Coordinates of C-alpha atoms in Angstrom, one line a residue:
Chain F
X1304 CA 21.3 17.8 6.4
X1305 CA 22.9 18.6 9.5
X1306 CA 26.5 19.2 7.9
X1307 CA 25.0 22.0 5.6
X1308 CA 23.7 23.8 8.4
X1309 CA 27.2 24.1 9.9
X1310 CA 29.0 24.8 6.8
X1311 CA 30.2 28.4 6.6
X1312 CA 28.0 30.4 3.8
X1313 CA 29.9 33.7 2.8
X1314 CA 27.5 34.1 -0.1
X1315 CA 24.2 35.3 -0.1
X1316 CA 21.1 32.9 0.6
X1317 CA 20.4 32.8 -3.1
X1318 CA 23.5 31.7 -4.2
X1319 CA 23.6 29.1 -1.4
X1320 CA 20.2 27.7 -2.7
X1321 CA 21.8 27.4 -5.9
X1322 CA 24.7 25.7 -4.6
X1323 CA 22.6 23.1 -3.1
X1324 CA 20.6 22.6 -6.1
X1325 CA 23.8 22.2 -8.4
X1326 CA 25.2 19.9 -5.5
X1327 CA 21.7 17.6 -5.5
X1328 CA 22.2 17.5 -9.4
X1329 CA 25.8 16.3 -9.5
X1330 CA 25.2 13.5 -7.1
X1331 CA 21.6 12.6 -8.8
X1332 CA 22.9 12.5 -12.5
X1333 CA 25.2 9.7 -11.1
X1334 CA 22.1 7.4 -10.1
X1335 CA 21.4 6.0 -13.7
X1336 CA 18.3 4.1 -13.0
X1337 CA 16.5 7.0 -11.0
X1338 CA 17.8 9.7 -13.8
X1339 CA 16.1 7.3 -16.5
X1340 CA 13.1 7.1 -14.4
X1341 CA 13.2 11.0 -13.7
X1342 CA 13.2 11.7 -17.7
X1343 CA 10.4 9.2 -18.1
X1344 CA 8.1 10.8 -15.5
X1345 CA 8.7 14.3 -17.2
X1346 CA 7.7 12.6 -20.6
X1347 CA 4.5 11.2 -18.8
X1348 CA 4.0 14.7 -17.5
X1349 CA 4.4 16.1 -20.9
X1350 CA 1.9 13.4 -22.3
X1351 CA -0.4 14.7 -19.7
X1352 CA -0.6 18.1 -21.0
X1353 CA -0.5 17.6 -24.7
X1354 CA -1.8 13.8 -25.1
X1355 CA -5.4 14.8 -25.9
X1356 CA -4.2 17.0 -28.8
X1357 CA -1.4 14.6 -30.3
X1358 CA -3.0 11.3 -30.2
X1359 CA -3.6 9.9 -33.3
X1360 CA -7.0 8.7 -33.0
X1361 CA -10.1 9.8 -30.8
X1362 CA -9.7 8.0 -27.7
X1363 CA -13.6 7.9 -27.2
X1364 CA -14.9 7.3 -30.7
X1365 CA -15.9 3.6 -31.5
X1366 CA -15.1 2.2 -34.9
X1367 CA -17.0 -0.9 -35.5
X1368 CA -15.0 -1.8 -38.3
X1369 CA -11.9 -2.4 -36.3
X1370 CA -13.0 -4.1 -33.3
X1371 CA -10.2 -6.1 -31.1
X1372 CA -7.4 -5.7 -33.8
X1373 CA -4.2 -6.9 -33.0
X1374 CA -1.4 -4.5 -32.8
X1375 CA -0.4 -3.1 -36.0
X1376 CA 1.4 -0.3 -38.1
X1377 CA -2.1 1.8 -37.9
X1378 CA -2.5 0.6 -34.0
X1379 CA 0.5 0.3 -32.5
X1380 CA -1.3 -1.3 -29.2
X1381 CA -4.0 -2.8 -31.2
X1382 CA -7.9 -1.6 -30.8
X1383 CA -10.4 -2.5 -28.0
X1384 CA -13.8 -4.1 -28.2
X1385 CA -15.2 -0.8 -29.5
X1386 CA -12.7 -0.3 -32.0
X1387 CA -10.9 2.3 -29.9
X1388 CA -7.3 3.0 -30.6
X1389 CA -5.7 1.4 -27.2
X1390 CA -2.3 3.9 -27.5
X1391 CA -4.8 6.8 -27.7
X1392 CA -6.7 5.7 -24.8
X1393 CA -3.6 5.1 -22.6
X1394 CA -2.2 8.6 -23.6
X1395 CA -5.3 10.2 -22.7
X1396 CA -5.6 7.9 -19.3
X1397 CA -2.5 9.1 -18.3
X1398 CA -3.9 12.4 -17.0
X1399 CA -6.5 10.7 -14.8
X1400 CA -3.9 8.1 -13.4
X1401 CA -1.5 10.6 -12.4
X1402 CA -3.9 13.3 -11.2
X1403 CA -5.7 11.0 -9.2
X1404 CA -2.7 9.3 -7.5
X1405 CA -0.6 12.7 -7.2
X1406 CA -3.6 14.5 -5.7
X1407 CA -4.2 11.9 -3.5
X1408 CA -0.8 11.6 -2.1
X1409 CA -0.5 15.5 -2.0
X1410 CA -3.8 15.8 0.3
X1411 CA -2.3 12.9 2.7
X1412 CA 1.2 14.6 2.7
X1413 CA -0.4 17.7 3.8
X1414 CA -2.5 16.6 6.4
X1415 CA 0.0 14.0 7.4
X1416 CA 3.1 16.6 7.6
X1417 CA 0.9 19.0 9.6
X1418 CA 0.1 16.5 12.0
X1419 CA 3.7 15.2 12.2
X1420 CA 5.1 18.7 12.6
X1421 CA 2.6 19.5 15.7
X1422 CA 3.0 16.0 17.2
X1423 CA 6.7 16.0 17.1
X1424 CA 7.0 19.8 18.1
X1425 CA 4.7 19.8 20.8
X1426 CA 5.2 16.3 22.3
X1427 CA 3.1 15.4 25.3
X1428 CA -0.7 14.7 25.2
X1429 CA -0.7 16.6 21.4
X1430 CA 1.7 13.8 20.2
X1431 CA -0.1 11.2 22.3
X1432 CA -3.5 11.9 21.1
X1433 CA -2.5 12.2 17.1
X1434 CA 0.1 9.0 17.3
X1435 CA -3.1 7.1 19.0
X1436 CA -5.3 8.1 16.0
X1437 CA -2.6 6.9 13.8
X1438 CA -2.2 3.6 15.4
X1439 CA -6.0 3.0 14.6
X1440 CA -5.9 3.9 11.0
X1441 CA -2.9 1.8 10.8
X1442 CA -5.0 -1.2 12.1
X1443 CA -6.6 -1.0 8.8
X1444 CA -4.7 -2.8 5.8
X1445 CA -4.4 0.1 3.5
X1446 CA -6.5 -1.2 0.5
X1447 CA -8.9 -2.4 2.8
X1448 CA -9.2 1.1 4.4
X1449 CA -9.9 2.4 0.8
X1450 CA -12.2 -0.1 -0.1
X1451 CA -14.2 0.7 3.1
X1452 CA -14.0 4.4 2.3
X1453 CA -14.9 4.0 -1.2
X1454 CA -18.1 1.6 0.0
X1455 CA -19.2 4.2 2.4
X1456 CA -18.8 7.2 0.0
X1457 CA -19.8 5.8 -3.3
X1458 CA -17.8 4.7 -6.3
X1459 CA -15.9 7.4 -8.4
X1460 CA -12.6 9.0 -8.8
X1461 CA -13.2 11.9 -6.3
X1462 CA -13.5 9.2 -3.6
X1463 CA -10.5 7.2 -4.8
X1464 CA -8.5 10.4 -4.2
X1465 CA -10.0 10.7 -0.7
X1466 CA -9.6 6.9 0.3
X1467 CA -6.0 6.8 -0.8
X1468 CA -5.1 10.3 0.8
X1469 CA -6.7 8.9 4.1
X1470 CA -4.1 5.6 4.1
X1471 CA -1.3 8.1 3.3
X1472 CA -2.0 10.5 6.4
X1473 CA -0.6 8.2 9.3
X1474 CA 2.7 7.1 7.3
X1475 CA 3.3 10.8 6.5
X1476 CA 2.7 11.7 10.3
X1477 CA 5.3 9.4 11.8
X1478 CA 8.1 9.8 9.2
X1479 CA 7.6 13.8 9.6
X1480 CA 7.2 13.5 13.3
X1481 CA 10.5 11.6 13.6
X1482 CA 12.1 14.0 11.6
X1483 CA 10.8 16.6 13.6
X1484 CA 12.0 15.2 16.8
X1485 CA 15.6 15.0 15.3
X1486 CA 15.6 18.6 14.4
X1487 CA 14.0 20.0 17.2
X1488 CA 17.4 19.0 19.2
X1489 CA 19.7 20.4 16.7
X1490 CA 21.4 23.6 18.1
X1491 CA 20.4 26.0 15.6
X1492 CA 16.7 25.4 16.6
X1493 CA 17.7 25.5 20.2
X1494 CA 19.2 29.0 19.4
X1495 CA 16.3 30.4 18.0
X1496 CA 14.3 29.5 20.8
X1497 CA 16.6 31.3 23.3
X1498 CA 16.2 34.6 21.2
X1499 CA 12.8 34.2 21.5
X1500 CA 11.1 32.9 18.2
X1501 CA 7.6 32.0 18.3
X1502 CA 6.6 28.5 18.0
X1503 CA 5.0 29.2 14.6
X1504 CA 7.7 30.6 13.3
X1505 CA 10.1 27.9 14.6
X1506 CA 8.0 25.1 13.0
X1507 CA 7.5 26.6 9.6
X1508 CA 10.8 28.8 9.4
X1509 CA 12.9 26.4 10.9
X1510 CA 11.8 22.9 11.5
X1511 CA 9.8 22.4 8.4
X1512 CA 12.5 23.1 6.0
X1513 CA 14.8 20.5 7.6
X1514 CA 12.1 18.0 7.1
X1515 CA 11.5 18.6 3.2
X1516 CA 14.0 16.3 1.9
X1517 CA 12.4 13.2 3.8
X1518 CA 8.8 14.4 2.7
X1519 CA 9.8 14.4 -1.1
X1520 CA 11.6 11.0 -1.0
X1521 CA 8.7 9.7 1.1
X1522 CA 6.3 11.3 -1.4
X1523 CA 7.7 10.2 -4.7
X1524 CA 7.5 6.5 -3.3
X1525 CA 4.1 7.0 -2.2
X1526 CA 3.0 8.0 -5.7
X1527 CA 4.0 4.5 -6.5
X1528 CA 1.9 3.0 -4.2
X1529 CA -0.9 5.1 -4.9
X1530 CA -1.1 4.6 -8.6
X1531 CA -1.3 1.0 -7.8
X1532 CA -4.1 1.4 -5.2
X1533 CA -6.2 3.7 -7.6
X1534 CA -5.7 1.2 -10.3
X1535 CA -6.6 -1.4 -8.1
X1536 CA -9.8 0.4 -7.0
X1537 CA -10.6 0.6 -10.6
X1538 CA -10.0 -2.7 -11.6
X1539 CA -12.6 -3.9 -8.5
X1540 CA -15.1 -1.4 -10.4
X1541 CA -15.0 1.0 -7.4
X1542 CA -13.1 3.7 -9.1
X1543 CA -13.0 5.2 -12.5
X1544 CA -16.4 4.9 -14.7
X1545 CA -16.0 1.6 -16.9
X1546 CA -16.2 3.9 -19.8
X1547 CA -13.3 6.2 -19.1
X1548 CA -9.8 5.7 -20.3
X1549 CA -8.3 5.2 -16.7
X1550 CA -5.5 2.7 -16.9
X1551 CA -7.0 0.5 -14.2
X1552 CA -11.0 0.6 -15.7
X1553 CA -9.2 -0.5 -18.9
X1554 CA -7.8 -3.6 -17.5
X1555 CA -10.8 -4.4 -15.7
X1556 CA -13.0 -4.3 -19.1
X1557 CA -10.5 -6.1 -20.9
X1558 CA -10.8 -9.3 -18.8
X1559 CA -13.5 -10.5 -20.7
X1560 CA -11.1 -10.9 -23.8
X1561 CA -8.1 -12.6 -22.3
X1562 CA -8.5 -15.7 -24.4
X1563 CA -8.9 -13.7 -27.7
X1564 CA -7.2 -10.3 -27.3
X1565 CA -4.4 -10.3 -24.8
X1566 CA -3.1 -7.0 -26.2
X1567 CA -6.2 -5.6 -24.5
X1568 CA -4.9 -6.9 -21.0
X1569 CA -0.8 -6.5 -21.8
X1570 CA -0.5 -2.9 -22.8
X1571 CA -2.4 -1.0 -19.7
X1572 CA -0.6 -3.4 -17.2
X1573 CA 2.6 -2.7 -18.8
X1574 CA 2.2 1.2 -18.5
X1575 CA 1.0 0.9 -15.1
X1576 CA 3.8 -1.2 -14.4
X1577 CA 6.6 1.2 -16.0
X1578 CA 5.1 4.3 -14.3
X1579 CA 5.2 2.6 -10.5
X1580 CA 8.4 1.4 -11.4
X1581 CA 9.8 4.9 -12.7
X1582 CA 8.4 6.4 -9.4
X1583 CA 10.0 3.7 -7.1
X1584 CA 13.4 4.1 -8.9
X1585 CA 13.1 7.7 -8.7
X1586 CA 12.2 7.7 -4.8
X1587 CA 15.2 5.4 -4.4
X1588 CA 17.4 7.7 -6.0
X1589 CA 16.1 10.7 -4.4
X1590 CA 16.5 8.7 -0.8
X1591 CA 20.4 8.0 -1.5
X1592 CA 21.0 11.8 -2.4
X1593 CA 18.5 13.7 -0.1
X1594 CA 17.9 11.4 2.7
X1595 CA 20.8 8.7 3.0
X1596 CA 20.4 8.3 6.9
X1597 CA 16.9 6.7 5.9
X1598 CA 18.1 4.0 3.9
X1599 CA 16.2 0.7 4.3
Chain R
X147 CA 8.4 -14.2 28.5
X148 CA 4.7 -14.8 29.4
X149 CA 4.4 -11.6 31.3
X150 CA 5.4 -9.7 28.1
X151 CA 3.0 -11.3 26.0
X152 CA 0.1 -10.9 28.6
X153 CA 1.1 -7.2 28.6
X154 CA 1.0 -7.0 25.0
X155 CA -2.3 -8.6 24.5
X156 CA -3.9 -6.3 27.3
X157 CA -2.2 -3.5 25.5
X158 CA -4.4 -4.3 22.3
X159 CA -7.6 -4.2 24.0
X160 CA -8.1 -0.6 23.9
X161 CA -7.2 -0.4 20.1
X162 CA -9.4 -3.3 19.2
X163 CA -12.1 -1.1 20.9
X164 CA -11.5 1.8 19.1
X165 CA -11.3 -0.1 15.8
X166 CA -14.8 -2.1 16.4
X167 CA -16.5 1.3 17.2
X168 CA -15.0 3.0 13.7
X169 CA -16.5 -0.3 11.9
X170 CA -19.7 0.1 14.1
X171 CA -20.0 3.6 12.8
X172 CA -19.5 2.3 9.3
X173 CA -23.0 1.9 8.5
X174 CA -24.1 5.1 10.5
X175 CA -21.5 7.0 8.0
X176 CA -23.1 6.0 4.6
X177 CA -25.4 9.0 3.9
X178 CA -28.9 8.4 4.1
X179 CA -30.9 6.3 6.8
X180 CA -29.5 2.7 7.7
X181 CA -32.8 1.2 8.0
X182 CA -33.8 2.3 4.7
X183 CA -30.8 1.1 3.1
X184 CA -31.5 -2.3 4.5
X185 CA -35.1 -2.1 3.4
X186 CA -34.4 -1.3 0.0
X187 CA -36.0 1.2 -2.1
X188 CA -39.3 -0.4 -2.6
X189 CA -40.1 -1.0 1.2
X190 CA -43.0 1.0 2.6
X191 CA -42.6 3.4 5.5
X192 CA -44.1 0.7 8.1
X193 CA -41.3 -1.7 6.6
X194 CA -38.5 0.5 7.1
X195 CA -39.7 1.4 10.7
X196 CA -40.0 -2.6 11.5
X197 CA -36.3 -3.3 10.4
X198 CA -35.4 0.0 12.3
X199 CA -36.9 -1.5 15.6
X200 CA -35.8 -5.1 15.0
X201 CA -32.2 -3.9 14.4
X202 CA -32.4 -1.4 17.2
X203 CA -31.6 1.2 15.1
X204 CA -34.0 3.6 17.2
X205 CA -32.1 3.3 20.4
X206 CA -29.3 5.9 21.2
X207 CA -26.0 5.2 19.2
X208 CA -24.1 4.2 22.5
X209 CA -26.8 1.8 23.5
X210 CA -26.4 0.4 19.8
X211 CA -22.6 0.1 20.1
X212 CA -22.8 -2.1 23.2
X213 CA -25.2 -4.5 21.8
X214 CA -23.4 -4.5 18.7
X215 CA -20.1 -5.5 20.9
X216 CA -22.1 -8.2 23.0
X217 CA -23.4 -9.8 19.7
X218 CA -19.8 -9.7 18.3
X219 CA -18.5 -11.5 21.6
X220 CA -21.3 -14.4 20.8
X221 CA -20.4 -14.6 17.3
X222 CA -23.5 -12.6 15.9
X223 CA -22.4 -10.6 13.0
X224 CA -25.9 -10.1 11.8
X225 CA -27.7 -10.9 8.6
X226 CA -26.9 -10.7 5.0
X227 CA -29.5 -8.2 3.2
X228 CA -28.9 -9.8 0.0
X229 CA -29.2 -13.7 0.9
X230 CA -30.8 -13.4 4.6
X231 CA -28.2 -15.9 5.9
X232 CA -26.3 -15.3 8.9
X233 CA -22.9 -13.3 8.2
X234 CA -21.0 -15.7 10.4
X235 CA -22.0 -18.2 8.2
X236 CA -21.2 -16.7 4.8
X237 CA -17.8 -15.9 6.2
X238 CA -17.4 -19.4 7.5
X239 CA -17.7 -21.0 4.2
X240 CA -15.4 -18.5 2.6
X241 CA -12.6 -18.1 5.4
X242 CA -10.5 -21.3 5.2
X243 CA -9.6 -20.8 1.1
X244 CA -8.6 -17.2 1.9
X245 CA -6.6 -18.2 4.6
X246 CA -4.9 -21.1 2.8
X247 CA -4.2 -18.9 -0.1
X248 CA -2.7 -16.1 2.2
X249 CA -0.6 -18.7 4.2
X250 CA 0.9 -20.4 0.9
X251 CA 1.8 -16.6 -0.4
X252 CA 3.6 -15.6 2.8
X253 CA 5.6 -18.7 2.8
X254 CA 6.7 -18.7 -0.5
X255 CA 7.4 -15.0 -0.4
X256 CA 9.5 -15.4 2.4
X257 CA 11.5 -18.6 1.4
X258 CA 12.4 -16.9 -2.1
X259 CA 12.9 -13.4 -0.7
X260 CA 15.2 -14.6 2.0
X261 CA 17.1 -16.5 -0.8
X262 CA 17.3 -13.5 -3.2
X263 CA 18.3 -11.4 -0.2
X264 CA 21.0 -13.6 0.8
X265 CA 22.5 -14.0 -2.6
X266 CA 22.5 -10.3 -3.4
X267 CA 24.2 -9.4 0.3
X268 CA 27.1 -12.0 -0.6
X269 CA 27.3 -11.4 -4.3
X270 CA 27.1 -7.4 -3.2
X271 CA 27.4 -5.3 -6.6
X272 CA 28.2 -8.2 -8.7
X273 CA 25.6 -9.5 -11.1
X274 CA 23.6 -11.8 -9.0
X275 CA 23.2 -8.8 -7.0
X276 CA 21.9 -6.7 -9.5
X277 CA 19.5 -9.1 -10.9
X278 CA 18.1 -9.7 -7.6
X279 CA 17.3 -6.0 -6.8
X280 CA 16.0 -6.0 -10.6
X281 CA 13.7 -8.9 -9.4
X282 CA 13.0 -7.1 -6.5
X283 CA 12.0 -3.4 -7.5
X284 CA 10.2 -4.9 -10.2
X285 CA 8.0 -7.2 -7.9
X286 CA 7.0 -4.0 -5.6
X287 CA 6.0 -2.1 -8.6
X288 CA 4.0 -4.9 -10.8
X289 CA 0.0 -4.7 -10.4
X290 CA -1.1 -7.9 -8.9
X291 CA -3.9 -7.9 -10.8
X292 CA -2.2 -7.6 -14.3
X293 CA 0.4 -10.3 -12.9
X294 CA -2.9 -12.5 -12.4
X295 CA -4.0 -11.7 -15.9
X296 CA -0.7 -12.6 -17.5
X297 CA -0.2 -16.0 -15.8
X298 CA -4.0 -17.0 -16.8
X299 CA -3.0 -15.8 -20.5
X300 CA 0.3 -17.8 -20.3
X301 CA -0.7 -21.3 -18.3
X302 CA -4.4 -21.5 -18.8
X303 CA -5.2 -20.1 -22.1
X304 CA -2.0 -21.0 -23.7
X305 CA -0.6 -24.2 -22.2
X306 CA -3.7 -25.3 -20.5
X307 CA -2.0 -26.4 -17.6
X308 CA -4.0 -24.6 -15.1
X309 CA -7.4 -23.9 -14.0
X310 CA -8.6 -20.1 -14.5
X311 CA -10.2 -19.8 -11.1
X312 CA -11.9 -21.9 -8.2
X313 CA -10.3 -23.5 -5.5
X314 CA -11.1 -26.9 -6.1
X315 CA -7.4 -28.3 -5.7
X316 CA -4.0 -27.5 -5.2
X317 CA -3.6 -26.5 -8.9
X318 CA -6.0 -23.9 -8.6
X319 CA -4.2 -22.3 -5.4
X320 CA -0.6 -21.6 -7.6
X321 CA -1.3 -18.9 -9.9
X322 CA -3.2 -16.8 -7.5
X323 CA -0.5 -17.3 -4.4
X324 CA 2.2 -16.4 -6.8
X325 CA 0.5 -13.0 -7.8
X326 CA -0.4 -12.5 -4.1
X327 CA 2.9 -13.3 -2.9
X328 CA 5.3 -11.4 -5.5
X329 CA 5.0 -8.0 -4.1
X330 CA 5.8 -9.0 -0.6
X331 CA 8.7 -11.5 -1.9
X332 CA 10.3 -8.3 -3.5
X333 CA 10.4 -6.2 -0.3
X334 CA 11.4 -9.3 2.1
X335 CA 14.6 -9.5 -0.5
X336 CA 15.1 -5.8 -0.5
X337 CA 15.1 -5.9 3.4
X338 CA 16.9 -9.3 3.7
X339 CA 19.8 -7.7 1.6
X340 CA 20.4 -4.8 3.7
X341 CA 19.8 -6.1 6.9
X342 CA 22.4 -9.1 6.1
X343 CA 25.1 -6.4 4.7
X344 CA 24.4 -4.7 7.8
X345 CA 24.9 -7.7 10.2
X346 CA 28.1 -8.4 8.2
X347 CA 29.8 -5.3 9.5
X348 CA 29.4 -6.0 13.2
X349 CA 32.2 -6.8 15.6
X350 CA 31.4 -10.5 16.1
X351 CA 31.5 -11.2 12.4
X352 CA 35.1 -9.8 12.0
X353 CA 35.9 -11.9 15.2
X354 CA 34.5 -14.9 13.4
X355 CA 36.5 -14.1 10.3
X356 CA 39.7 -13.5 12.5
X357 CA 39.2 -16.8 14.0
X358 CA 39.5 -18.1 10.5
X359 CA 35.6 -19.2 9.8
X360 CA 35.1 -19.3 6.0
X361 CA 32.3 -17.3 4.1
X362 CA 29.7 -19.8 4.3
X363 CA 30.0 -20.4 7.9
X364 CA 30.1 -17.0 8.7
X365 CA 27.0 -16.2 6.9
X366 CA 25.2 -19.0 7.7
X367 CA 26.1 -19.6 10.8
X368 CA 26.2 -16.3 12.6
X369 CA 24.9 -13.5 10.4
X370 CA 21.9 -15.1 9.1
X371 CA 20.1 -15.6 12.3
X372 CA 20.4 -12.1 13.2
X373 CA 19.8 -10.5 10.1
X374 CA 16.3 -12.3 10.2
X375 CA 15.0 -10.2 13.2
X376 CA 14.3 -6.9 11.3
X377 CA 13.0 -9.0 7.9
X378 CA 10.2 -10.6 10.5
X379 CA 8.8 -7.4 11.4
X380 CA 8.7 -6.2 7.8
X381 CA 7.0 -9.5 7.0
X382 CA 4.5 -8.8 9.6
X383 CA 3.8 -5.3 8.6
X384 CA 3.6 -6.1 5.1
X385 CA 1.0 -8.6 5.8
X386 CA -1.6 -5.8 5.3
X387 CA -0.7 -5.4 2.0
X388 CA -1.6 -9.1 1.5
X389 CA -4.8 -9.1 2.9
X390 CA -5.4 -5.9 0.7
X391 CA -4.0 -7.8 -2.2
X392 CA -6.2 -11.1 -1.8
X393 CA -9.0 -8.7 -2.4
X394 CA -7.6 -7.9 -5.6
X395 CA -6.2 -11.2 -6.6
X396 CA -9.6 -13.2 -5.5
X397 CA -11.3 -10.9 -7.7
X398 CA -9.0 -11.8 -11.2
X399 CA -9.2 -15.5 -10.5
X400 CA -12.7 -16.1 -9.0
X401 CA -11.6 -17.4 -6.0
X402 CA -14.2 -18.4 -3.9
X403 CA -12.7 -16.6 -0.6
X404 CA -13.3 -13.6 1.8
X405 CA -12.0 -10.9 -0.8
X406 CA -14.3 -11.7 -3.5
X407 CA -17.4 -11.8 -0.8
X408 CA -16.1 -8.3 0.1
X409 CA -16.3 -6.9 -3.3
X410 CA -19.6 -8.6 -4.1
X411 CA -21.1 -7.3 -0.9
X412 CA -20.2 -4.0 -1.9
X413 CA -21.7 -4.1 -5.3
X414 CA -25.1 -5.6 -3.8
X415 CA -25.0 -2.9 -1.0
X416 CA -24.9 -5.7 1.4
X417 CA -23.7 -3.5 4.6
X418 CA -23.8 -6.0 7.4
X419 CA -21.6 -8.5 5.5
X420 CA -19.1 -5.4 4.3
X421 CA -18.9 -4.0 8.2
X422 CA -18.2 -7.7 9.3
X423 CA -15.5 -8.3 6.7
X424 CA -13.5 -5.0 7.2
X425 CA -13.5 -5.9 11.1
X426 CA -12.4 -9.5 10.3
X427 CA -9.5 -8.1 8.1
X428 CA -8.3 -5.7 10.9
X429 CA -8.7 -8.1 13.6
X430 CA -6.4 -10.3 11.5
X431 CA -3.8 -7.5 10.9
X432 CA -3.7 -6.6 14.6
X433 CA -3.3 -10.4 15.7
X434 CA -0.5 -11.0 13.0
X435 CA 1.6 -7.8 13.9
X436 CA 0.9 -9.1 17.9
X437 CA 2.5 -12.2 16.5
X438 CA 5.1 -10.6 15.0
X439 CA 6.0 -8.6 18.2
X440 CA 6.0 -11.7 20.2
X441 CA 8.3 -13.5 18.0
X442 CA 10.4 -10.7 17.7
X443 CA 10.7 -10.5 21.5
X444 CA 11.6 -14.4 21.4
X445 CA 14.6 -13.3 19.0
X446 CA 15.7 -10.3 20.5
X447 CA 15.3 -10.5 24.2
X448 CA 16.4 -7.0 24.7
X449 CA 12.9 -5.7 23.8
X450 CA 11.1 -7.7 26.6
X451 CA 12.8 -5.9 29.3
X452 CA 12.0 -2.4 27.8

C-alpha cells in the first residue's frame, strides 16, 4: 500500500481511484478459486433478493402427499417431513443465513474498527484499556461466548447477531490497531500532523483509508466463520425458529430422519459448506491481492 | 525458565479475576429477578424471598462476588436448579469424556495437520500440495455438525460399524473426535506449510545445502523443528475453537460430556450449571494458552529474556 502512496499520480483523484480498481481487478482475476467464489457469492446474493419470487414451490406450505420424498425431477433436493420442497426452502433460507452473518460481522467490524483506530492512534492508557478489554473477551472461546450471550438474552436470530458480533469485536480491534500503528509511522501522516491537521481528520481522512484493505480481507474471512457460528447456534436450538428455513435449523430438524431420509441432512449441510468455502477462498484471494504482507 | 513461568502465572491472576467477575455477573444480566428465575414460575413470594436470602442475593453485589470467589476456591459451584445436585458433582461426571474427546481430537489433528503441511511444503505447487491445500481449505469450511451427521449416516446407518452415540468404549470416540478435529487439522496444515516454507528460506538451511545435505536431511533434521514453533502457538489459539466445537459435536453424537450438559442446562434454564460451565471452559482456554506460551518459550529461548 505504501508504494501506492509514494507513486506519482499526475491525473486527478478520480482517475487514480479508477486505476487502483482496474489494477485490483487485473490481479484478482488471476486468482481462479477466488474468482469462482466471487461469482458464487454474487449468485447467492441474487438468490437472496429474488429467491422468494422464483422458487418453484411455496417453502412454507406443507404437502402431506409428498412427505420425505427422495430427490427427483419434480423436487431436485427432495422434500422434508412436511412435504415441503427442500430446494425452495434453501433458496429462501439464504436470505436468513446471509443477513444474520453479514450483519453480525458488520456490527463487529464497526465497533472493532473504531476501537482499533483510537487504540492505535492515541496509545497510552486508551490503548491499554481497550486491549485489556479485548484480552478478557479473548479469554472466552468464540462459540462459548456466543452461547453464553444467547443464554442471557434468550434464543432468536437478533440475539445470534449480537452474540456473533460480540466475538468478532476483539479480533477486528487488534487487526485494525496494528494496521493503525504501522500507518501512524508513515511519512505522509507525519506530514499532515506537522501542517496542523486535527486528530479526527488524521484518523478518518488519512489513517482509516489505509486500513481498509486489511479490514475488507478480514471481513470476508469472518463472514465464513459467522455463517458457521450462526448455523451452529441454530443447530443447537439457540438461533432461528425451528420452523423457519434457516440452514442450521433445517439441519437440526432433519436429524431425526437420518436413517430414512439422508437427503434432508445432506443438502442443507452442503450449501452451508459451499457458502463458507466461497467466503474463505474469496478472503484468501483478496488477501493475496490487497494485503499480501499479512499472508499467514 | 522457572522465573518466566512464575511471572506468566502471576500475570494471569488479574485476567482470571475479571473473567470470573464477568461470569459472576452472568446471572444478574439475565432480565428479571435471579431469585425468581431459580424459584420457578409457580413459587410464592415467600419462597422467592427464602431463596434470595439463602443464596445471599439480598446482599450488595460486591459482597456477593467475594462469597462467590470464596466458594469457587473451596470447589463449591452451587446447586443445579433442575436436579438439586451439587454442580461440581454434575461436572465431575462429565469432565473425563470431554477431556478424552478433546485430547484425541487435538492429537490426530496435530499429527495429520503437520504431515499434510510438510508434504505440501516439500512438494510446493505440485499436485500433492494442491491436494493438501484443497483438504485444508475444505476442512476449515466444513460445519462440524454436518460432518458428524454424514459420518453417522455412513458408518452407523449404512455400514453398521460404529455406534451413533454415547461414550461407552473407544469406538464411540472415533466419529466425534474426527468431526471435532477436522477444522483444527486443516488450520494446522496451512500454518505448517507456510511456516516450513518460510524456514526453508533461512540462511542456515542454505548452509546445510551448501555442505551437501540432501532434501530429507534438511527438512527433517533442521527445518521441521524450527517451523513447528508458530504451529504450536496456532494449535493453542485454536483450542478455543475445539472447546466451542465440542458443544456442537457432543450434541450430534449424544455424547455424555460437558458440552451436552451446557446445552441441556440452557434449555432448562439451569443457570448455576451454565455459569459454572462457562467459567470452566474459559479457564481451560486460559490454561492451555499459558501452557502454549511456556512450550513456546522452551522452544524459543529469546522470548524468555524479553
